Amino acid sequence: MKLETLAIHCGNIVTDSEKPVVQPIALSTTFIHQPDSMIYSRANNPNRAALEKLLAALEMGEDAAAFSSGNAAGVSVFQALEPGSHIIAPDDMYHGLKKGILTLFAGVLEASFVDMTDLKAVENAFQPNTKLVWIETPSNPLLKITDISAVAQMAKKRNVIVACDNTFATPVFQNPLNLGADIVMHSSTKFFGGHSDILGGALVTKVKDAFWEKVKNVQTTGGAVPSPMDCYYLCRSIKTLPYRMKGHAEHAMVLANFLSQYEGVEKVFYPGFKEHPGHEIATKQMTGFGGILSFQVKGDAAKADLVISKLKYFTNATSLGGVESLIERRAASEGPDTLTPQNLIRVSVGLEHLDDLLEDLDQALK
Ligand SMILES: *Cc1c(COP(=O)(O)O)cnc(C)c1O
């Protein structure tokens, strides 16, 4: 099956005698004891089983685990590590997960945050107790590109697990498991959900090994699982994911080009640009450049806030990946320790008509 076909059919497991075309929502928390039946909804339920089958197929892995948020998915990987383990993670890692490592696992896990575009820095960060390398590419919010296969090769030599946050690229544009990663992570709140109305997270594993058994135990025993409703809506949303991603990427490329020619704009970050430092690697490991871009305005934070306040079709809100264009001054959301420039604006480019988006940006930047 090709991706578009798989997205529509793979998460639709219909077993009812009435034969509905779409899989019904099974709200029951418990199931009648029978050989091979599901037992209790925290451990599994029909809608989650359908979603996990779909996620595994999309990322070409052996198994998947769905969570109640992207952070719950990421934190479950950290929780599955032995105490005293060391993690290598990107210096611009998604700020919520970085906070997770630093606050929830303080004194339990060690971490080095490095610039992963610098392979020497990654190589030098390995310690005898390194057990996990965490990649995020393209990164949030600077769209930095990490060479997944190069980092995976370094890790493989040392028997270290590689996990990759694939939220920005989605499996439509990038399959980290085929590039050497062991586990892929998603915030399904973003492009998978696609309509800014579902919170969710996902992990997909290449193979069902001993570490994956630990991750699954964190999922079912820790219990940060999505409801049947959330799973149903995710399966429904993912049916249109390939077409939405094509639209997001097409619009983002046009907007990035438009912004880069604008005199009030200092710098545009989009991996689709030839001048982007990660462009060559992005071209090698991705089939499209995604729907997120960021740019710095000429001026300070106040100038960036002013531009945002003039926009009509870009909603000033955090999060990304929905059909509606969202925009924010990212440093304001990341708090005082952020490395993100204060005049940087992150744009989640939506599926409104391009002419409207361009006209709106034009009037706000004038
Ligand atoms: C949003 C996001 C997360 C966290 O996901 P939640 O669903 O908000 O918990 C992790 N990684 C990236 C890249 C994100 O954009």
CSV table of C-alpha atoms and ligand atoms in Angstrom, one decimal:
chain,number,residue,atom,x,y,z
A,1,MET,CA,0.0,0.0,0.0
A,2,LYS,CA,1.2,3.5,-0.8
A,3,LEU,CA,1.1,6.1,2.1
A,4,GLU,CA,-2.2,7.8,1.0
A,5,THR,CA,-4.0,4.4,0.8
A,6,LEU,CA,-2.5,3.2,4.1
A,7,ALA,CA,-3.5,6.5,5.9
A,8,ILE,CA,-7.2,5.9,4.9
A,9,HIS,CA,-7.5,2.1,5.4
A,10,CYS,CA,-5.0,1.0,8.0
A,11,GLY,CA,-6.6,2.5,11.1
A,12,ASN,CA,-10.1,1.3,10.3
A,13,ILE,CA,-10.6,-2.1,11.9
A,14,VAL,CA,-14.3,-2.9,11.6
A,15,THR,CA,-15.4,-6.1,13.3
A,16,ASP,CA,-19.1,-5.3,14.0
A,17,SER,CA,-21.8,-7.6,12.7
A,18,GLU,CA,-23.6,-4.5,11.3
A,19,LYS,CA,-20.6,-3.8,9.1
A,20,PRO,CA,-20.3,0.0,9.3
A,21,VAL,CA,-17.8,1.4,6.9
A,22,VAL,CA,-16.1,3.4,9.6
A,23,GLN,CA,-14.8,1.8,12.8
A,24,PRO,CA,-17.2,2.7,15.7
A,25,ILE,CA,-16.0,4.2,19.0
A,26,ALA,CA,-15.8,1.6,21.8
A,27,LEU,CA,-16.2,3.6,25.0
A,28,SER,CA,-16.4,0.6,27.3
A,29,THR,CA,-13.5,0.6,29.9
A,30,THR,CA,-13.8,-3.2,30.4
A,31,PHE,CA,-14.4,-6.2,28.3
A,32,ILE,CA,-16.1,-9.6,28.9
A,33,HIS,CA,-13.5,-12.2,29.8
A,34,GLN,CA,-12.9,-14.5,26.9
A,35,PRO,CA,-9.9,-16.2,25.5
A,36,ASP,CA,-7.9,-13.5,23.5
A,37,SER,CA,-10.3,-10.6,24.4
A,38,MET,CA,-9.2,-7.2,25.5
A,39,ILE,CA,-9.3,-6.8,29.3
A,40,TYR,CA,-9.3,-3.2,30.4
A,41,SER,CA,-9.0,0.1,28.5
A,42,ARG,CA,-5.8,1.3,30.1
A,43,ALA,CA,-4.1,-1.8,28.8
A,44,ASN,CA,-5.8,-1.6,25.4
A,45,ASN,CA,-9.0,-0.8,23.6
A,46,PRO,CA,-10.2,-1.3,20.0
A,47,ASN,CA,-9.7,2.3,19.0
A,48,ARG,CA,-6.2,2.5,20.4
A,49,ALA,CA,-5.4,-0.8,18.8
A,50,ALA,CA,-6.5,0.7,15.4
A,51,LEU,CA,-4.5,3.9,16.0
A,52,GLU,CA,-1.4,2.0,17.0
A,53,LYS,CA,-1.6,-0.3,14.0
A,54,LEU,CA,-1.9,2.8,11.8
A,55,LEU,CA,1.0,4.6,13.4
A,56,ALA,CA,3.3,1.6,13.1
A,57,ALA,CA,2.4,1.3,9.4
A,58,LEU,CA,3.0,5.0,8.7
A,59,GLU,CA,6.4,4.9,10.3
A,60,MET,CA,7.2,1.4,9.0
A,61,GLY,CA,7.9,0.0,12.5
A,62,GLU,CA,7.0,-3.2,14.2
A,63,ASP,CA,4.8,-1.7,16.9
A,64,ALA,CA,3.5,1.6,18.2
A,65,ALA,CA,2.3,3.0,21.5
A,66,ALA,CA,-0.2,5.9,21.7
A,67,PHE,CA,-0.1,8.4,24.6
A,68,SER,CA,-2.2,11.2,26.0
A,69,SER,CA,0.3,13.9,24.8
A,70,GLY,CA,3.6,14.2,22.9
A,71,ASN,CA,5.3,14.9,26.2
A,72,ALA,CA,3.9,11.8,27.8
A,73,ALA,CA,5.3,9.8,24.8
A,74,GLY,CA,8.8,11.4,25.2
A,75,VAL,CA,8.9,11.1,28.9
A,76,SER,CA,8.0,7.4,28.7
A,77,VAL,CA,11.2,6.8,26.7
A,78,PHE,CA,13.3,8.6,29.5
A,79,GLN,CA,11.4,6.7,32.2
A,80,ALA,CA,12.2,3.3,30.5
A,81,LEU,CA,16.0,4.1,31.0
A,82,GLU,CA,17.9,2.7,33.9
A,83,PRO,CA,18.6,5.3,36.6
A,84,GLY,CA,22.1,6.8,36.1
A,85,SER,CA,21.8,6.7,32.3
A,86,HIS,CA,23.1,9.5,30.2
A,87,ILE,CA,21.2,11.1,27.4
A,88,ILE,CA,22.5,13.2,24.5
A,89,ALA,CA,19.9,15.6,23.3
A,90,PRO,CA,19.8,18.7,21.0
A,91,ASP,CA,20.6,22.1,22.5
A,92,ASP,CA,17.4,23.4,21.0
A,93,MET,CA,15.3,20.4,21.9
A,94,TYR,CA,11.5,21.0,22.2
A,95,HIS,CA,11.5,23.1,25.4
A,96,GLY,CA,8.8,21.0,27.1
A,97,LEU,CA,10.7,17.8,26.8
A,98,LYS,CA,14.0,19.5,27.8
A,99,LYS,CA,12.2,20.7,30.9
A,100,GLY,CA,11.0,17.1,31.4
A,101,ILE,CA,14.6,15.8,31.5
A,102,LEU,CA,15.8,18.6,33.7
A,103,THR,CA,13.0,18.6,36.3
A,104,LEU,CA,11.3,15.2,36.4
A,105,PHE,CA,14.6,13.2,36.1
A,106,ALA,CA,16.9,15.5,38.0
A,107,GLY,CA,19.3,13.2,40.0
A,108,VAL,CA,18.1,10.2,38.1
A,109,LEU,CA,19.3,10.7,34.5
A,110,GLU,CA,22.2,12.8,33.2
A,111,ALA,CA,22.0,14.8,30.0
A,112,SER,CA,24.2,16.7,27.6
A,113,PHE,CA,22.5,19.2,25.3
A,114,VAL,CA,24.6,19.7,22.1
A,115,ASP,CA,24.3,21.3,18.8
A,116,MET,CA,23.5,18.2,16.7
A,117,THR,CA,24.3,19.9,13.4
A,118,ASP,CA,27.9,19.6,14.6
A,119,LEU,CA,28.7,15.9,14.3
A,120,LYS,CA,32.0,16.3,16.2
A,121,ALA,CA,30.1,17.8,19.2
A,122,VAL,CA,27.8,14.7,19.1
A,123,GLU,CA,30.8,12.3,18.9
A,124,ASN,CA,32.4,14.1,21.9
A,125,ALA,CA,29.3,14.0,24.0
A,126,PHE,CA,29.2,10.2,24.3
A,127,GLN,CA,30.0,9.0,27.9
A,128,PRO,CA,30.5,5.4,29.1
A,129,ASN,CA,26.9,5.6,30.6
A,130,THR,CA,25.2,7.1,27.5
A,131,LYS,CA,22.1,5.0,26.7
A,132,LEU,CA,20.0,7.3,24.5
A,133,VAL,CA,20.6,9.8,21.7
A,134,TRP,CA,17.5,12.0,21.2
A,135,ILE,CA,17.2,13.7,17.8
A,136,GLU,CA,14.7,16.3,16.7
A,137,THR,CA,14.8,17.3,13.1
A,138,PRO,CA,13.7,19.7,11.8
A,139,SER,CA,14.0,21.3,15.2
A,140,ASN,CA,11.5,23.6,16.9
A,141,PRO,CA,11.7,26.6,16.4
A,142,LEU,CA,15.0,27.1,14.4
A,143,LEU,CA,14.4,24.3,11.9
A,144,LYS,CA,17.9,23.0,12.4
A,145,ILE,CA,18.5,19.8,10.5
A,146,THR,CA,20.3,16.8,12.1
A,147,ASP,CA,21.8,14.1,9.9
A,148,ILE,CA,19.8,11.1,11.3
A,149,SER,CA,22.0,8.3,9.6
A,150,ALA,CA,25.3,9.9,10.7
A,151,VAL,CA,24.2,10.2,14.3
A,152,ALA,CA,22.6,6.7,14.3
A,153,GLN,CA,25.9,5.2,13.1
A,154,MET,CA,27.8,6.8,15.9
A,155,ALA,CA,25.2,5.5,18.4
A,156,LYS,CA,25.1,2.0,16.9
A,157,LYS,CA,28.8,1.5,17.3
A,158,ARG,CA,28.3,2.0,21.1
A,159,ASN,CA,25.0,0.1,21.4
A,160,VAL,CA,23.1,3.3,22.2
A,161,ILE,CA,19.4,3.7,21.5
A,162,VAL,CA,18.4,6.4,19.0
A,163,ALA,CA,15.0,8.1,19.3
A,164,CYS,CA,13.8,10.8,16.9
A,165,ASP,CA,11.1,13.4,17.4
A,166,ASN,CA,9.5,13.4,13.9
A,167,THR,CA,6.7,15.9,14.7
A,168,PHE,CA,7.7,18.6,12.2
A,169,ALA,CA,8.4,16.3,9.2
A,170,THR,CA,5.7,13.6,9.8
A,171,PRO,CA,6.1,10.2,8.0
A,172,VAL,CA,4.8,11.9,4.9
A,173,PHE,CA,8.3,13.6,4.5
A,174,GLN,CA,10.7,11.6,6.7
A,175,ASN,CA,11.0,8.0,8.1
A,176,PRO,CA,13.7,8.0,10.8
A,177,LEU,CA,13.4,4.2,11.3
A,178,ASN,CA,14.6,3.7,7.7
A,179,LEU,CA,17.6,6.1,8.5
A,180,GLY,CA,18.8,4.1,11.5
A,181,ALA,CA,16.6,5.4,14.4
A,182,ASP,CA,15.2,2.8,16.8
A,183,ILE,CA,12.2,4.7,18.0
A,184,VAL,CA,10.2,7.6,16.5
A,185,MET,CA,8.3,10.0,18.6
A,186,HIS,CA,5.4,12.3,17.6
A,187,SER,CA,3.3,15.0,19.2
A,188,SER,CA,0.1,13.9,17.5
A,189,THR,CA,-1.4,17.1,18.8
A,190,LYS,CA,0.2,18.7,15.8
A,191,PHE,CA,0.0,17.6,12.1
A,192,PHE,CA,-1.5,14.1,12.9
A,193,GLY,CA,-4.5,15.7,14.7
A,194,GLY,CA,-4.3,18.6,12.2
A,195,HIS,CA,-7.2,20.6,13.5
A,196,SER,CA,-5.9,21.9,16.8
A,197,ASP,CA,-8.5,19.9,18.8
A,198,ILE,CA,-6.8,16.7,19.9
A,199,LEU,CA,-4.0,16.3,22.4
A,200,GLY,CA,-1.9,13.2,21.8
A,201,GLY,CA,1.5,11.5,21.4
A,202,ALA,CA,3.0,8.5,19.8
A,203,LEU,CA,6.0,6.2,19.8
A,204,VAL,CA,6.8,3.7,17.0
A,205,THR,CA,9.6,1.1,17.4
A,206,LYS,CA,11.6,-0.5,14.6
A,207,VAL,CA,11.7,-3.8,16.6
A,208,LYS,CA,9.9,-5.2,19.6
A,209,ASP,CA,13.0,-5.6,21.7
A,210,ALA,CA,13.6,-5.6,25.5
A,211,PHE,CA,13.7,-1.8,25.7
A,212,TRP,CA,10.4,-1.5,23.9
A,213,GLU,CA,8.8,-3.9,26.4
A,214,LYS,CA,9.9,-1.4,29.1
A,215,VAL,CA,8.4,1.5,27.1
A,216,LYS,CA,5.1,-0.4,26.7
A,217,ASN,CA,5.1,-1.1,30.5
A,218,VAL,CA,5.5,2.7,31.1
A,219,GLN,CA,2.5,3.3,28.8
A,220,THR,CA,0.1,0.7,30.3
A,221,THR,CA,1.2,0.9,33.9
A,222,GLY,CA,2.0,4.6,34.0
A,223,GLY,CA,-1.4,5.0,32.3
A,224,ALA,CA,-0.8,8.2,30.3
A,225,VAL,CA,-3.0,6.8,27.5
A,226,PRO,CA,-5.4,8.5,25.1
A,227,SER,CA,-9.2,8.0,25.3
A,228,PRO,CA,-11.1,5.9,22.7
A,229,MET,CA,-12.6,9.3,21.5
A,230,ASP,CA,-9.1,10.8,21.0
A,231,CYS,CA,-7.9,7.6,19.2
A,232,TYR,CA,-11.0,7.7,16.9
A,233,TYR,CA,-10.4,11.3,16.0
A,234,LEU,CA,-6.8,10.8,15.3
A,235,CYS,CA,-7.5,7.8,12.9
A,236,ARG,CA,-10.0,10.1,11.2
A,237,SER,CA,-7.6,13.0,10.9
A,238,ILE,CA,-4.7,10.9,9.7
A,239,LYS,CA,-6.8,9.9,6.6
A,240,THR,CA,-6.1,13.3,5.2
A,241,LEU,CA,-2.5,13.7,6.5
A,242,PRO,CA,-0.7,13.1,3.2
A,243,TYR,CA,-2.8,15.8,1.4
A,244,ARG,CA,-2.6,18.3,4.3
A,245,MET,CA,1.2,17.9,4.5
A,246,LYS,CA,1.5,18.6,0.7
A,247,GLY,CA,-0.6,21.7,1.1
A,248,HIS,CA,1.3,22.9,4.2
A,249,ALA,CA,4.7,22.4,2.6
A,250,GLU,CA,3.7,24.1,-0.7
A,251,HIS,CA,2.4,27.1,1.2
A,252,ALA,CA,5.4,27.3,3.5
A,253,MET,CA,7.8,27.4,0.6
A,254,VAL,CA,5.9,30.3,-1.1
A,255,LEU,CA,5.7,32.2,2.2
A,256,ALA,CA,9.4,31.6,3.0
A,257,ASN,CA,10.4,33.0,-0.4
A,258,PHE,CA,8.1,36.0,0.0
A,259,LEU,CA,9.4,36.8,3.5
A,260,SER,CA,13.0,36.5,2.5
A,261,GLN,CA,12.6,39.2,-0.1
A,262,TYR,CA,11.0,41.6,2.4
A,263,GLU,CA,13.0,44.5,3.6
A,264,GLY,CA,11.6,44.4,7.2
A,265,VAL,CA,12.8,40.7,7.6
A,266,GLU,CA,16.3,40.0,8.9
A,267,LYS,CA,16.4,36.2,8.3
A,268,VAL,CA,14.2,33.4,7.3
A,269,PHE,CA,14.6,29.8,8.6
A,270,TYR,CA,13.2,27.2,6.2
A,271,PRO,CA,15.0,23.9,5.2
A,272,GLY,CA,13.7,24.2,1.7
A,273,PHE,CA,16.0,27.1,1.1
A,274,LYS,CA,19.3,26.4,-0.7
A,275,GLU,CA,21.1,28.8,1.7
A,276,HIS,CA,19.7,27.0,4.8
A,277,PRO,CA,22.7,25.3,6.4
A,278,GLY,CA,20.8,22.0,6.6
A,279,HIS,CA,19.4,22.1,3.1
A,280,GLU,CA,21.7,19.4,1.7
A,281,ILE,CA,21.0,16.9,4.5
A,282,ALA,CA,17.3,17.8,4.4
A,283,THR,CA,17.2,17.0,0.7
A,284,LYS,CA,18.9,13.7,1.4
A,285,GLN,CA,16.7,12.5,4.2
A,286,MET,CA,13.3,14.2,3.6
A,287,THR,CA,10.9,14.1,0.6
A,288,GLY,CA,9.4,17.6,1.5
A,289,PHE,CA,10.4,20.4,3.8
A,290,GLY,CA,7.3,20.7,6.0
A,291,GLY,CA,4.8,23.4,7.0
A,292,ILE,CA,6.8,25.3,9.6
A,293,LEU,CA,9.1,28.2,9.1
A,294,SER,CA,10.4,31.0,11.3
A,295,PHE,CA,11.8,34.4,10.7
A,296,GLN,CA,13.5,37.3,12.5
A,297,VAL,CA,12.1,40.7,11.9
A,298,LYS,CA,14.5,43.7,11.7
A,299,GLY,CA,14.1,45.1,15.2
A,300,ASP,CA,13.4,43.9,18.7
A,301,ALA,CA,10.7,41.8,20.5
A,302,ALA,CA,8.3,44.8,20.4
A,303,LYS,CA,8.7,45.1,16.7
A,304,ALA,CA,7.9,41.4,16.3
A,305,ASP,CA,4.9,41.7,18.6
A,306,LEU,CA,3.7,44.7,16.5
A,307,VAL,CA,3.8,42.7,13.2
A,308,ILE,CA,1.9,39.8,14.8
A,309,SER,CA,-0.7,42.1,16.2
A,310,LYS,CA,-1.6,43.4,12.7
A,311,LEU,CA,-2.3,40.0,11.2
A,312,LYS,CA,-5.9,39.0,10.5
A,313,TYR,CA,-5.6,35.4,9.2
A,314,PHE,CA,-2.6,34.2,11.3
A,315,THR,CA,-3.8,33.6,14.9
A,316,ASN,CA,-1.4,34.5,17.6
A,317,ALA,CA,-1.3,31.3,19.5
A,318,THR,CA,1.2,28.6,20.4
A,319,SER,CA,1.1,25.0,18.9
A,320,LEU,CA,1.3,24.1,15.2
A,321,GLY,CA,0.2,21.7,12.5
A,322,GLY,CA,-3.5,22.7,12.3
A,323,VAL,CA,-5.4,23.7,9.1
A,324,GLU,CA,-5.4,27.3,10.4
A,325,SER,CA,-2.2,29.4,10.3
A,326,LEU,CA,-0.8,30.1,13.7
A,327,ILE,CA,1.9,32.5,14.6
A,328,GLU,CA,3.8,33.4,17.7
A,329,ARG,CA,6.9,35.1,19.0
A,330,ARG,CA,8.5,31.9,20.2
A,331,ALA,CA,10.8,33.2,22.9
A,332,ALA,CA,7.8,34.5,24.8
A,333,SER,CA,6.4,31.0,25.0
A,334,GLU,CA,9.7,29.3,25.9
A,335,GLY,CA,10.4,31.5,29.0
A,336,PRO,CA,13.5,33.3,30.3
A,337,ASP,CA,16.1,30.5,29.7
A,338,THR,CA,15.4,30.3,26.0
A,339,LEU,CA,18.2,30.4,23.4
A,340,THR,CA,15.6,31.5,20.8
A,341,PRO,CA,16.2,35.0,19.5
A,342,GLN,CA,13.7,37.5,21.0
A,343,ASN,CA,12.7,38.8,17.5
A,344,LEU,CA,12.0,35.4,16.1
A,345,ILE,CA,8.5,34.6,14.9
A,346,ARG,CA,7.4,31.0,14.3
A,347,VAL,CA,4.8,30.4,11.7
A,348,SER,CA,2.7,27.2,11.3
A,349,VAL,CA,1.6,27.7,7.7
A,350,GLY,CA,-2.1,26.7,7.3
A,351,LEU,CA,-4.3,25.7,4.4
A,352,GLU,CA,-6.1,29.0,3.9
A,353,HIS,CA,-5.8,30.4,0.3
A,354,LEU,CA,-2.2,31.5,-0.4
A,355,ASP,CA,-3.3,34.9,-1.8
A,356,ASP,CA,-5.0,35.7,1.5
A,357,LEU,CA,-2.0,34.7,3.6
A,358,LEU,CA,0.4,36.7,1.4
A,359,GLU,CA,-1.8,39.8,1.4
A,360,ASP,CA,-2.1,39.6,5.2
A,361,LEU,CA,1.6,39.3,5.7
A,362,ASP,CA,2.3,42.1,3.3
A,363,GLN,CA,-0.1,44.5,5.1
A,364,ALA,CA,1.4,43.6,8.5
A,365,LEU,CA,5.0,44.0,7.5
A,366,LYS,CA,4.5,47.3,5.7
B,1,LIG,C1,4.4,20.1,20.7
B,1,LIG,C2,5.7,19.3,20.6
B,1,LIG,C3,6.0,18.3,21.5
B,1,LIG,C4,5.1,18.1,22.8
B,1,LIG,O1,3.9,17.5,22.4
B,1,LIG,P1,2.5,17.8,23.3
B,1,LIG,O2,1.5,17.1,22.5
B,1,LIG,O3,2.4,19.3,23.4
B,1,LIG,O4,2.8,17.2,24.6
B,1,LIG,C5,7.2,17.6,21.4
B,1,LIG,N1,8.0,17.8,20.3
B,1,LIG,C6,7.7,18.8,19.4
B,1,LIG,C7,8.6,19.0,18.2
B,1,LIG,C8,6.5,19.5,19.5
B,1,LIG,O5,6.3,20.5,18.6
